[in-house]
Short mmCIF file of N, CA and C in Angstrom, two decimals:
data_model
loop_
_atom_site.label_atom_id
_atom_site.label_comp_id
_atom_site.label_asym_id
_atom_site.label_seq_id
_atom_site.Cartn_x
_atom_site.Cartn_y
_atom_site.Cartn_z
N MET A 461 -19.28 -103.51 130.13
CA MET A 461 -18.26 -104.56 129.55
C MET A 461 -17.61 -103.36 128.39
N TYR A 462 -16.36 -103.87 128.26
CA TYR A 462 -15.39 -103.13 127.11
C TYR A 462 -14.77 -104.22 126.38
N TYR A 463 -15.04 -103.71 125.09
CA TYR A 463 -14.82 -104.44 124.30
C TYR A 463 -13.84 -103.68 123.45
N PRO A 464 -12.89 -104.76 122.73
CA PRO A 464 -11.97 -103.87 122.00
C PRO A 464 -12.78 -102.73 120.91
N LEU A 465 -11.65 -101.74 120.63
CA LEU A 465 -12.50 -100.58 120.03
C LEU A 465 -12.14 -101.17 118.61
N HIS A 466 -13.26 -100.78 117.65
CA HIS A 466 -13.23 -100.82 116.39
C HIS A 466 -13.26 -99.39 116.00
N LEU A 467 -12.45 -99.61 114.62
CA LEU A 467 -12.25 -98.39 114.10
C LEU A 467 -13.66 -98.12 113.26
N ASN A 468 -14.42 -96.65 113.22
CA ASN A 468 -15.63 -97.06 112.65
C ASN A 468 -15.14 -95.94 111.54
N PHE A 469 -14.12 -95.22 111.41
CA PHE A 469 -13.75 -94.47 109.93
C PHE A 469 -12.20 -93.77 110.51
N SER A 470 -12.14 -93.63 109.20
CA SER A 470 -10.92 -92.32 109.79
C SER A 470 -10.82 -91.97 108.19
N LYS A 471 -10.30 -90.58 108.41
CA LYS A 471 -11.73 -89.94 107.20
C LYS A 471 -10.55 -88.50 107.00
N VAL A 472 -9.64 -88.50 105.99
CA VAL A 472 -8.79 -87.95 105.52
C VAL A 472 -9.58 -86.64 104.81
N LEU A 473 -9.08 -85.12 105.76
CA LEU A 473 -10.50 -84.55 104.97
C LEU A 473 -9.29 -83.69 103.69
N ASP A 474 -10.32 -83.26 102.98
CA ASP A 474 -10.54 -82.80 101.58
C ASP A 474 -10.38 -81.11 101.25
N GLN A 475 -9.78 -80.53 101.40
CA GLN A 475 -9.85 -79.00 101.39
C GLN A 475 -10.83 -77.88 100.48
N ASN A 476 -10.87 -79.09 99.05
CA ASN A 476 -12.37 -78.93 98.13
C ASN A 476 -13.38 -79.64 98.53
N ASP A 477 -13.51 -80.33 99.61
CA ASP A 477 -15.13 -80.54 100.23
C ASP A 477 -15.53 -79.81 100.67
N PRO A 478 -16.39 -79.33 99.82
CA PRO A 478 -17.45 -78.13 100.43
C PRO A 478 -18.31 -78.37 101.78
N ILE A 479 -18.55 -79.12 102.28
CA ILE A 479 -19.28 -79.52 103.66
C ILE A 479 -18.17 -79.37 104.73
N ASN A 480 -16.64 -79.59 104.32
CA ASN A 480 -15.51 -79.80 105.52
C ASN A 480 -15.80 -78.40 106.08
N ILE A 481 -15.77 -78.09 107.15
CA ILE A 481 -15.65 -77.62 107.79
C ILE A 481 -14.34 -77.81 109.10
N GLU A 482 -14.33 -78.72 109.13
CA GLU A 482 -13.32 -79.13 110.21
C GLU A 482 -12.01 -78.74 109.22
N LEU A 483 -11.78 -78.91 108.43
CA LEU A 483 -10.21 -78.53 107.58
C LEU A 483 -10.01 -77.28 108.14
N TYR A 484 -10.76 -76.14 107.90
CA TYR A 484 -10.73 -75.15 107.92
C TYR A 484 -10.49 -74.46 109.52
N ASN A 485 -10.40 -75.05 110.46
CA ASN A 485 -9.93 -75.05 112.20
C ASN A 485 -8.70 -75.95 111.84
N GLY A 486 -8.27 -76.14 110.90
CA GLY A 486 -6.91 -77.04 111.21
C GLY A 486 -6.81 -78.77 111.02
N VAL A 487 -8.08 -78.86 111.55
CA VAL A 487 -8.25 -80.93 111.29
C VAL A 487 -7.56 -81.88 109.89
N VAL A 488 -7.11 -82.00 109.94
CA VAL A 488 -6.46 -83.17 108.52
C VAL A 488 -6.95 -84.30 107.96
N LYS A 489 -7.17 -84.94 109.89
CA LYS A 489 -7.90 -86.28 109.55
C LYS A 489 -8.62 -86.62 111.12
N ILE A 490 -9.75 -87.11 110.88
CA ILE A 490 -10.25 -87.86 112.25
C ILE A 490 -10.76 -89.26 112.13
N ASP A 491 -9.74 -89.91 113.44
CA ASP A 491 -10.33 -91.11 113.36
C ASP A 491 -11.28 -91.51 114.50
N GLN A 492 -12.51 -92.48 114.02
CA GLN A 492 -13.57 -92.73 115.39
C GLN A 492 -13.29 -94.00 115.90
N TYR A 493 -13.69 -94.37 117.26
CA TYR A 493 -13.46 -95.59 117.85
C TYR A 493 -14.77 -95.86 118.53
N LYS A 494 -15.52 -97.21 118.57
CA LYS A 494 -16.59 -97.36 119.15
C LYS A 494 -15.77 -98.01 120.06
N VAL A 495 -16.60 -97.99 121.44
CA VAL A 495 -16.65 -98.63 122.77
C VAL A 495 -18.21 -98.80 123.67
N LYS A 496 -18.25 -100.23 123.82
CA LYS A 496 -19.64 -100.52 124.14
C LYS A 496 -19.50 -100.53 126.12
N ILE A 497 -19.78 -99.42 126.49
CA ILE A 497 -19.61 -99.70 128.27
C ILE A 497 -20.31 -100.44 128.52
N ARG A 498 -21.96 -100.58 128.05
CA ARG A 498 -22.94 -101.55 128.56
C ARG A 498 -24.19 -101.73 127.51
N LEU A 499 -25.21 -102.66 127.66
CA LEU A 499 -26.27 -103.35 126.79
C LEU A 499 -26.37 -102.28 126.06
N ARG A 500 -26.86 -101.31 126.17
CA ARG A 500 -27.39 -99.66 125.38
C ARG A 500 -26.78 -98.70 126.02
N LEU A 501 -25.44 -98.74 126.11
CA LEU A 501 -25.13 -97.41 126.41
C LEU A 501 -23.79 -97.88 125.17
N ILE A 502 -22.95 -96.84 124.33
CA ILE A 502 -21.66 -97.14 123.44
C ILE A 502 -21.38 -95.59 123.49
N TYR A 503 -20.16 -95.37 123.35
CA TYR A 503 -19.74 -94.07 123.09
C TYR A 503 -18.60 -94.36 122.30
N LEU A 504 -18.38 -92.82 121.77
CA LEU A 504 -17.46 -92.74 120.32
C LEU A 504 -16.38 -92.57 120.70
N ILE A 505 -15.26 -92.52 120.48
CA ILE A 505 -14.05 -91.96 120.76
C ILE A 505 -13.22 -91.07 119.31
N GLU A 506 -13.05 -90.26 119.52
CA GLU A 506 -12.51 -89.37 118.55
C GLU A 506 -11.14 -88.88 118.74
N ILE A 507 -10.23 -88.83 117.70
CA ILE A 507 -9.09 -88.55 117.29
C ILE A 507 -8.83 -87.11 116.41
N HIS A 508 -8.89 -86.40 116.68
CA HIS A 508 -8.70 -85.06 115.78
C HIS A 508 -7.17 -84.65 115.54
N TYR A 509 -6.71 -84.70 114.65
CA TYR A 509 -5.41 -84.74 114.13
C TYR A 509 -5.44 -83.49 113.07
N TYR A 510 -4.44 -82.62 114.07
CA TYR A 510 -3.60 -81.16 113.44
C TYR A 510 -2.40 -81.53 112.87
N GLU A 511 -1.50 -80.29 112.49
CA GLU A 511 -0.51 -80.23 111.73
C GLU A 511 0.16 -81.28 113.00
N ARG A 512 0.43 -80.67 114.63
CA ARG A 512 1.22 -81.11 115.40
C ARG A 512 0.65 -81.88 116.82
N PHE A 513 -0.45 -81.86 116.81
CA PHE A 513 -1.09 -82.22 118.05
C PHE A 513 -2.49 -83.02 117.41
N ALA A 514 -2.51 -84.03 118.41
CA ALA A 514 -3.88 -84.77 117.76
C ALA A 514 -4.86 -84.68 119.40
N PHE A 515 -6.00 -84.36 119.06
CA PHE A 515 -6.81 -84.25 120.40
C PHE A 515 -7.86 -85.50 120.48
N ILE A 516 -7.76 -85.73 121.90
CA ILE A 516 -9.06 -86.98 121.91
C ILE A 516 -9.99 -86.08 122.57
N LYS A 517 -11.32 -86.94 121.93
CA LYS A 517 -12.96 -86.33 122.26
C LYS A 517 -13.39 -87.69 122.36
N PHE A 518 -14.45 -87.48 123.45
CA PHE A 518 -15.66 -88.63 123.45
C PHE A 518 -17.00 -88.39 124.09
N TYR A 519 -17.89 -89.24 123.44
CA TYR A 519 -19.21 -88.98 123.90
C TYR A 519 -20.02 -89.92 123.38
N PRO A 520 -21.20 -90.17 124.07
CA PRO A 520 -22.00 -91.07 124.01
C PRO A 520 -22.66 -91.15 122.03
N LYS A 521 -22.60 -92.07 122.11
CA LYS A 521 -22.95 -92.23 120.72
C LYS A 521 -24.73 -91.66 120.57
N ILE A 522 -25.70 -91.98 121.27
CA ILE A 522 -26.88 -91.11 121.31
C ILE A 522 -26.53 -89.96 120.81
N LEU A 523 -25.76 -89.31 121.02
CA LEU A 523 -25.43 -87.44 121.18
C LEU A 523 -24.68 -87.55 119.99
N GLU A 524 -24.71 -88.23 118.90
CA GLU A 524 -23.76 -88.14 117.56
C GLU A 524 -24.48 -87.06 116.96
N ASN A 525 -25.20 -86.43 116.65
CA ASN A 525 -25.47 -85.57 116.12
C ASN A 525 -25.87 -83.87 116.38
N SER A 526 -25.42 -84.16 118.15
CA SER A 526 -25.85 -82.78 118.98
C SER A 526 -24.82 -82.33 119.00
N GLU A 527 -25.16 -80.71 118.78
CA GLU A 527 -23.78 -79.81 118.79
C GLU A 527 -22.61 -79.74 120.32
N ASN A 528 -23.84 -80.36 121.22
CA ASN A 528 -23.31 -79.85 122.63
C ASN A 528 -22.59 -81.14 122.69
N LYS A 529 -22.59 -82.10 121.80
CA LYS A 529 -22.09 -83.65 121.86
C LYS A 529 -20.92 -83.93 123.26
N TYR A 530 -19.63 -83.10 123.05
CA TYR A 530 -18.64 -82.74 124.06
C TYR A 530 -18.91 -82.23 125.16
N LYS A 531 -20.36 -81.63 125.55
CA LYS A 531 -20.55 -80.67 126.82
C LYS A 531 -21.58 -81.73 127.68
N GLN A 532 -22.22 -82.56 127.32
CA GLN A 532 -22.96 -83.26 127.96
C GLN A 532 -22.15 -83.62 128.99
N VAL A 533 -22.96 -83.79 130.09
CA VAL A 533 -22.89 -84.51 131.61
C VAL A 533 -23.84 -84.98 132.22
N GLY A 534 -23.59 -86.04 132.79
CA GLY A 534 -24.96 -86.76 133.23
C GLY A 534 -25.57 -87.90 132.88
N ILE A 535 -24.69 -88.07 131.98
CA ILE A 535 -25.29 -89.56 130.82
C ILE A 535 -25.72 -90.89 131.52
N GLY A 536 -25.46 -90.87 132.90
CA GLY A 536 -25.96 -92.47 133.42
C GLY A 536 -24.56 -93.18 133.68
N LEU A 537 -23.40 -92.55 133.32
CA LEU A 537 -21.98 -93.39 134.10
C LEU A 537 -22.04 -93.17 134.80
N LYS A 538 -21.47 -94.43 136.01
CA LYS A 538 -21.10 -94.85 137.05
C LYS A 538 -19.70 -94.61 137.60
N ILE A 539 -19.01 -94.03 138.39
CA ILE A 539 -17.84 -93.06 139.03
C ILE A 539 -16.76 -94.47 138.42
N GLY A 540 -17.15 -96.10 138.38
CA GLY A 540 -15.80 -96.82 137.76
C GLY A 540 -16.12 -97.01 136.27
N GLU A 541 -17.24 -96.72 135.51
CA GLU A 541 -17.22 -96.39 134.11
C GLU A 541 -16.97 -95.80 133.74
N ILE A 542 -16.60 -94.15 134.26
CA ILE A 542 -15.94 -93.06 133.52
C ILE A 542 -14.47 -93.55 134.04
N ARG A 543 -13.93 -93.97 134.89
CA ARG A 543 -12.66 -94.40 134.80
C ARG A 543 -12.11 -95.41 133.64
N ARG A 544 -13.05 -96.16 133.59
CA ARG A 544 -12.87 -97.86 132.58
C ARG A 544 -12.61 -96.84 131.39
N LEU A 545 -13.52 -95.65 131.03
CA LEU A 545 -13.29 -95.06 130.09
C LEU A 545 -12.18 -94.26 129.27
N ILE A 546 -11.63 -93.63 130.65
CA ILE A 546 -10.95 -92.63 130.62
C ILE A 546 -9.24 -93.75 130.33
N ARG A 547 -9.47 -94.99 131.02
CA ARG A 547 -8.57 -95.58 130.89
C ARG A 547 -7.97 -96.30 129.27
N THR A 548 -9.50 -96.65 129.15
CA THR A 548 -9.21 -97.20 127.80
C THR A 548 -8.83 -95.99 126.40
N CYS A 549 -9.46 -94.62 126.77
CA CYS A 549 -8.76 -93.85 125.78
C CYS A 549 -7.12 -93.69 125.74
N SER A 550 -6.61 -93.94 127.49
CA SER A 550 -4.79 -93.93 127.70
C SER A 550 -4.54 -95.00 126.83
N ASN A 551 -5.33 -96.32 126.94
CA ASN A 551 -4.61 -97.22 126.14
C ASN A 551 -4.67 -97.13 124.67
N LEU A 552 -5.67 -96.11 124.15
CA LEU A 552 -5.72 -96.37 122.64
C LEU A 552 -4.50 -95.39 122.41
N ILE A 553 -4.42 -94.39 123.34
CA ILE A 553 -3.66 -92.89 123.15
C ILE A 553 -1.76 -93.77 122.91
N LYS A 554 -1.95 -94.73 123.87
CA LYS A 554 -0.34 -95.55 124.22
C LYS A 554 -0.16 -96.17 122.89
N SER A 555 -1.13 -96.87 122.08
CA SER A 555 -1.24 -97.29 121.13
C SER A 555 -1.00 -96.56 119.68
N LEU A 556 -1.32 -95.29 119.95
CA LEU A 556 -1.55 -94.43 118.45
C LEU A 556 0.29 -93.81 118.74
N LEU A 557 0.51 -93.55 120.17
CA LEU A 557 1.72 -92.53 120.39
C LEU A 557 3.07 -93.24 120.06
N ILE A 558 3.34 -94.86 119.71
CA ILE A 558 3.71 -95.74 119.12
C ILE A 558 3.59 -95.25 117.35
N GLN A 559 2.52 -95.66 116.82
CA GLN A 559 2.61 -95.55 115.19
C GLN A 559 2.91 -93.92 114.95
N ASN A 560 2.56 -93.23 115.47
CA ASN A 560 2.82 -91.43 115.68
C ASN A 560 3.03 -90.92 116.19
N SER A 561 4.65 -91.18 116.12
CA SER A 561 5.58 -90.47 117.08
C SER A 561 6.03 -89.14 116.79
N ASN A 562 5.42 -88.72 115.76
CA ASN A 562 5.45 -87.13 115.43
C ASN A 562 4.77 -86.33 116.19
N TYR A 563 3.46 -86.55 116.57
CA TYR A 563 2.22 -86.12 117.12
C TYR A 563 2.39 -85.86 118.69
N ASN A 564 1.87 -84.82 119.11
CA ASN A 564 1.49 -84.74 120.88
C ASN A 564 0.10 -85.15 121.10
N PHE A 565 -0.49 -86.08 121.59
CA PHE A 565 -1.86 -86.46 121.78
C PHE A 565 -2.04 -85.51 123.25
N ALA A 566 -3.59 -84.80 123.09
CA ALA A 566 -3.78 -83.86 124.14
C ALA A 566 -5.22 -84.16 124.52
N PHE A 567 -5.62 -83.36 125.53
CA PHE A 567 -7.57 -83.53 125.69
C PHE A 567 -7.30 -81.78 125.99
N PHE A 568 -8.38 -81.41 126.27
CA PHE A 568 -8.77 -80.09 127.21
C PHE A 568 -10.02 -80.66 127.96
N GLY A 569 -9.88 -80.08 128.82
CA GLY A 569 -11.03 -80.75 130.08
C GLY A 569 -12.18 -80.04 129.80
N GLN A 570 -13.39 -80.38 129.73
CA GLN A 570 -14.34 -79.45 129.18
C GLN A 570 -14.79 -78.40 130.48
N VAL A 571 -15.28 -77.18 130.44
CA VAL A 571 -15.79 -76.52 131.38
C VAL A 571 -17.50 -76.40 131.66
N TYR A 572 -17.64 -76.70 132.70
CA TYR A 572 -19.17 -76.45 133.08
C TYR A 572 -19.88 -75.49 133.80
N ASP A 573 -20.84 -75.33 133.76
CA ASP A 573 -21.61 -74.15 134.61
C ASP A 573 -21.42 -74.40 135.70
N LYS A 574 -21.15 -75.93 136.67
CA LYS A 574 -20.89 -75.90 137.54
C LYS A 574 -19.30 -74.98 138.13
N ASP A 575 -18.46 -75.56 137.39
CA ASP A 575 -17.31 -75.11 137.66
C ASP A 575 -17.14 -73.67 137.72
N ASN A 576 -17.91 -72.79 137.08
CA ASN A 576 -18.03 -71.46 137.46
C ASN A 576 -18.91 -71.06 138.33
N VAL A 577 -20.22 -71.65 138.68
CA VAL A 577 -20.42 -71.27 140.18
C VAL A 577 -19.84 -71.60 141.26
N LYS A 578 -18.87 -72.54 141.42
CA LYS A 578 -18.35 -72.99 142.23
C LYS A 578 -16.47 -71.81 142.24
N LYS A 579 -16.66 -71.65 141.56
CA LYS A 579 -15.58 -70.60 140.97
C LYS A 579 -14.14 -70.90 140.91
N ARG A 580 -14.18 -72.43 140.44
CA ARG A 580 -12.89 -73.13 140.38
C ARG A 580 -12.22 -72.38 138.92
N LEU A 581 -10.62 -72.75 139.57
CA LEU A 581 -9.51 -72.23 138.54
C LEU A 581 -9.27 -72.89 136.85
N ILE A 582 -9.37 -74.56 137.84
CA ILE A 582 -9.65 -75.37 136.55
C ILE A 582 -10.81 -76.31 136.40
N SER A 583 -11.13 -76.66 135.66
CA SER A 583 -12.61 -77.64 135.22
C SER A 583 -12.37 -78.87 136.16
N ARG A 584 -13.62 -79.35 136.93
CA ARG A 584 -13.45 -80.55 137.72
C ARG A 584 -13.42 -81.60 136.39
N ARG A 585 -13.76 -81.60 135.33
CA ARG A 585 -13.42 -82.79 134.42
C ARG A 585 -11.49 -82.92 134.02
N PHE A 586 -11.12 -81.54 133.78
CA PHE A 586 -10.00 -82.07 133.73
C PHE A 586 -9.38 -82.30 134.83
N GLU A 587 -9.34 -81.88 136.37
CA GLU A 587 -8.70 -82.53 137.15
C GLU A 587 -8.83 -84.14 137.45
N LEU A 588 -10.24 -84.74 136.96
CA LEU A 588 -10.33 -86.08 137.21
C LEU A 588 -9.23 -86.86 136.02
N TYR A 589 -9.42 -86.16 134.52
CA TYR A 589 -8.95 -86.61 133.28
C TYR A 589 -6.85 -86.48 133.88
N LYS A 590 -6.96 -85.12 134.13
CA LYS A 590 -5.05 -85.37 134.71
C LYS A 590 -4.99 -86.38 135.32
N LYS A 591 -5.82 -86.50 136.57
CA LYS A 591 -5.05 -87.85 137.28
C LYS A 591 -4.86 -88.97 136.92
N GLN A 592 -6.28 -89.47 135.88
CA GLN A 592 -5.95 -90.62 135.56
C GLN A 592 -4.72 -90.52 134.74
N VAL A 593 -4.89 -89.64 133.78
CA VAL A 593 -3.49 -89.97 132.73
C VAL A 593 -2.11 -89.74 133.16
N THR A 594 -2.06 -88.89 134.39
CA THR A 594 -0.84 -88.74 134.95
C THR A 594 -0.19 -90.38 135.22
N SER A 595 -1.00 -91.13 136.30
CA SER A 595 -0.64 -92.28 136.24
C SER A 595 -0.99 -93.49 135.14
N ASP A 596 -1.72 -93.30 133.95
CA ASP A 596 -1.65 -94.34 133.22
C ASP A 596 -0.15 -94.15 131.94
N PHE A 597 0.63 -93.02 131.97
CA PHE A 597 1.45 -92.48 131.24
C PHE A 597 2.19 -92.39 132.03
N TYR A 598 2.29 -93.01 133.17
CA TYR A 598 3.98 -93.16 133.89
C TYR A 598 5.20 -93.87 132.98
N SER A 599 6.31 -92.98 132.41
CA SER A 599 6.99 -93.50 132.23
C SER A 599 8.31 -92.20 131.70
N GLU A 600 9.30 -92.78 131.44
CA GLU A 600 10.70 -91.60 131.34
C GLU A 600 10.89 -91.37 129.75
N LYS A 601 10.37 -92.41 129.24
CA LYS A 601 10.04 -91.98 127.54
C LYS A 601 8.93 -90.77 127.07
N ILE A 602 8.21 -90.63 127.64
CA ILE A 602 7.16 -89.95 127.54
C ILE A 602 7.13 -88.52 128.17
N LYS A 603 7.03 -87.55 127.59
CA LYS A 603 7.08 -86.15 127.72
C LYS A 603 5.20 -85.87 128.27
N HIS A 604 5.33 -85.17 129.12
CA HIS A 604 3.95 -84.44 129.93
C HIS A 604 4.13 -82.67 129.85
N LEU A 605 3.09 -82.13 129.47
CA LEU A 605 2.88 -80.68 129.88
C LEU A 605 1.24 -80.27 130.16
N GLU A 606 0.94 -79.59 131.22
CA GLU A 606 -0.42 -79.09 131.00
C GLU A 606 -0.17 -77.88 131.36
N PHE A 607 -1.22 -76.82 130.87
CA PHE A 607 -1.55 -75.18 131.21
C PHE A 607 -2.85 -75.77 132.00
N GLU A 608 -2.72 -75.62 133.23
CA GLU A 608 -3.91 -75.84 134.46
C GLU A 608 -4.76 -75.02 133.75
N MET A 609 -4.57 -73.63 133.83
CA MET A 609 -5.90 -72.54 133.33
C MET A 609 -6.40 -72.70 132.22
N MET A 610 -5.82 -73.48 131.11
CA MET A 610 -6.68 -73.66 130.06
C MET A 610 -7.08 -75.24 130.12
N ASN A 611 -6.95 -75.64 131.14
CA ASN A 611 -7.25 -77.34 131.13
C ASN A 611 -7.18 -78.03 129.65
N PHE A 612 -5.60 -77.57 129.75
CA PHE A 612 -5.01 -78.57 128.67
C PHE A 612 -3.86 -79.54 129.32
N TYR A 613 -3.65 -80.95 128.44
CA TYR A 613 -2.63 -81.27 129.00
C TYR A 613 -1.96 -82.41 127.73
N THR A 614 -1.28 -82.72 127.64
CA THR A 614 -0.44 -83.20 126.34
C THR A 614 0.30 -84.27 126.95
N VAL A 615 0.63 -85.18 126.10
CA VAL A 615 2.03 -86.52 126.35
C VAL A 615 2.35 -86.66 124.64
N SER A 616 3.20 -86.89 124.52
CA SER A 616 4.31 -87.29 123.52
C SER A 616 5.61 -87.81 123.83
N LEU A 617 5.59 -88.71 122.52
CA LEU A 617 6.99 -89.63 122.62
C LEU A 617 8.26 -88.79 122.06
N LYS A 618 7.89 -87.07 121.37
CA LYS A 618 8.95 -86.54 121.09
C LYS A 618 10.33 -86.60 121.82
N THR A 619 11.35 -85.76 120.74
CA THR A 619 12.87 -85.38 121.36
C THR A 619 12.27 -84.11 122.59
N GLU A 620 13.09 -83.65 123.19
CA GLU A 620 13.04 -82.59 124.04
C GLU A 620 12.74 -81.40 122.98
N ILE A 621 13.96 -80.97 122.03
CA ILE A 621 13.50 -80.07 121.06
C ILE A 621 12.50 -80.14 120.25
N GLU A 622 12.25 -81.01 120.02
CA GLU A 622 10.85 -81.13 119.22
C GLU A 622 9.67 -80.83 120.01
N PHE A 623 9.61 -81.48 121.20
CA PHE A 623 8.57 -81.20 121.48
C PHE A 623 8.42 -79.88 122.56
N ASN A 624 9.64 -79.14 122.74
CA ASN A 624 9.35 -77.50 122.97
C ASN A 624 9.04 -76.66 122.15
N ASP A 625 9.64 -77.39 120.63
CA ASP A 625 9.30 -76.46 119.68
C ASP A 625 7.93 -76.37 119.72
N ASP A 626 7.12 -77.55 119.33
CA ASP A 626 5.82 -77.61 119.53
C ASP A 626 4.80 -76.74 120.37
N ILE A 627 5.40 -76.92 121.51
CA ILE A 627 4.56 -76.23 122.80
C ILE A 627 4.74 -74.46 122.63
N THR A 628 6.07 -74.26 122.21
CA THR A 628 6.33 -72.64 121.78
C THR A 628 5.02 -72.30 120.59
N SER A 629 5.18 -73.33 119.60
CA SER A 629 3.86 -72.95 118.69
C SER A 629 2.91 -73.13 118.97
N PHE A 630 2.10 -73.91 119.51
CA PHE A 630 1.32 -73.47 120.43
C PHE A 630 0.57 -72.38 121.22
N ILE A 631 1.85 -72.04 122.08
CA ILE A 631 1.66 -71.08 123.09
C ILE A 631 1.44 -69.70 122.10
N GLU A 632 2.12 -69.33 120.71
CA GLU A 632 2.34 -68.25 120.05
C GLU A 632 0.69 -68.65 119.21
N TYR A 633 -0.04 -69.53 118.98
CA TYR A 633 -0.74 -69.28 119.07
C TYR A 633 -2.23 -69.18 119.29
N VAL A 634 -1.85 -69.86 120.46
CA VAL A 634 -2.94 -69.24 121.74
C VAL A 634 -3.13 -67.97 121.95
N LYS A 635 -1.77 -67.45 122.04
CA LYS A 635 -1.53 -65.96 121.90
C LYS A 635 -2.83 -65.09 121.21
N PHE A 636 -1.83 -65.43 119.79
CA PHE A 636 -3.10 -65.11 118.74
C PHE A 636 -4.31 -64.84 118.84
N HIS A 637 -4.75 -65.97 119.36
CA HIS A 637 -6.16 -66.39 119.18
C HIS A 637 -7.22 -66.47 120.59
N GLN A 638 -6.76 -66.05 121.37
CA GLN A 638 -7.40 -65.74 123.01
C GLN A 638 -8.42 -66.31 123.13
N ASP A 639 -9.31 -65.12 121.80
CA ASP A 639 -10.95 -65.47 122.15
C ASP A 639 -11.19 -66.92 121.68
N LYS A 640 -10.71 -67.29 120.62
CA LYS A 640 -10.84 -68.90 120.68
C LYS A 640 -10.97 -70.03 122.06
N PHE A 641 -9.66 -69.38 122.90
CA PHE A 641 -9.72 -70.36 124.26
C PHE A 641 -10.66 -69.80 125.48
N GLN A 642 -11.16 -68.73 125.10
CA GLN A 642 -11.97 -68.53 126.41
C GLN A 642 -13.12 -69.43 126.90
N ALA A 643 -13.44 -69.91 125.93
CA ALA A 643 -14.50 -70.94 126.54
C ALA A 643 -14.05 -72.29 126.85
N LEU A 644 -12.47 -72.18 126.75
CA LEU A 644 -12.24 -73.79 127.11
C LEU A 644 -11.67 -73.52 128.90
N MET A 645 -11.85 -72.02 129.61
CA MET A 645 -11.19 -71.69 130.37
C MET A 645 -12.38 -71.37 131.50
N THR A 646 -11.95 -71.78 132.56
CA THR A 646 -13.33 -70.94 133.58
C THR A 646 -13.53 -69.89 133.65
N LYS A 647 -14.39 -69.39 134.23
CA LYS A 647 -14.70 -67.43 134.02
C LYS A 647 -13.13 -66.96 135.18
N ASN A 648 -13.01 -67.89 136.58
CA ASN A 648 -11.90 -67.44 137.64
C ASN A 648 -10.66 -67.50 136.45
N ALA A 649 -10.56 -68.36 135.80
CA ALA A 649 -9.41 -68.61 134.69
C ALA A 649 -8.85 -67.59 134.18
N TRP A 650 -9.83 -67.63 133.22
CA TRP A 650 -10.06 -65.97 132.09
C TRP A 650 -9.87 -64.98 133.01
N GLU A 651 -10.82 -64.50 133.92
CA GLU A 651 -10.57 -62.71 134.58
C GLU A 651 -9.04 -62.97 135.04
N SER A 652 -8.20 -64.29 135.69
CA SER A 652 -6.92 -64.01 136.56
C SER A 652 -6.34 -64.02 134.90
N LEU A 653 -6.01 -64.74 133.92
CA LEU A 653 -5.37 -64.21 132.99
C LEU A 653 -5.41 -62.63 132.53
N MET A 654 -6.89 -62.15 132.21
CA MET A 654 -6.81 -61.01 131.59
C MET A 654 -6.13 -59.41 132.88
N ASN A 655 -6.33 -59.80 133.84
CA ASN A 655 -5.81 -59.22 135.06
C ASN A 655 -4.32 -59.32 135.16
N THR A 656 -3.47 -60.53 134.13
CA THR A 656 -2.02 -60.45 134.49
C THR A 656 -1.70 -59.85 133.17
N ASN A 657 -2.40 -59.99 131.72
CA ASN A 657 -1.90 -58.93 130.84
C ASN A 657 -2.04 -57.84 131.01
#
């Protein structure tokens, strides 16, 4: 059963905090929400705010201290529970879009070993998320953009000019930091990208 989201914390990150490694990756604030999937299964949804983008991430609370918490698969969710979890994330983003119209809300669909074994161009997770998000955010007011090879999708309420400026900046950042984005792509997509350069 899904209960209303509860904000666990909203931390504005401080540059002088010596243990703050997120800030050096550009994160200025993290909001965290709790969703009860069933009796002993709770998921945490995090929104990582950067200068122009806010990225949504989620993982089982039991893996909160794991370095690989975003990469885990097969934690026992049924297909219906997965869809409801993604829809819960969509509903959260819808409410945050109105409050934070200066942000582009985005996600990366995690790549798994199986995606590479099957030589997929895009991750299976991205396909699942994209399908849900496309229908959940069907509106003329909302701008959509995807870079399939990077498993990246974003929605925004910004004006066309602002949105285009943000995407241009994002593309420039990706070009300059290609090594950081390799992990977000399947091997097949990375090899295709390298062959076009």
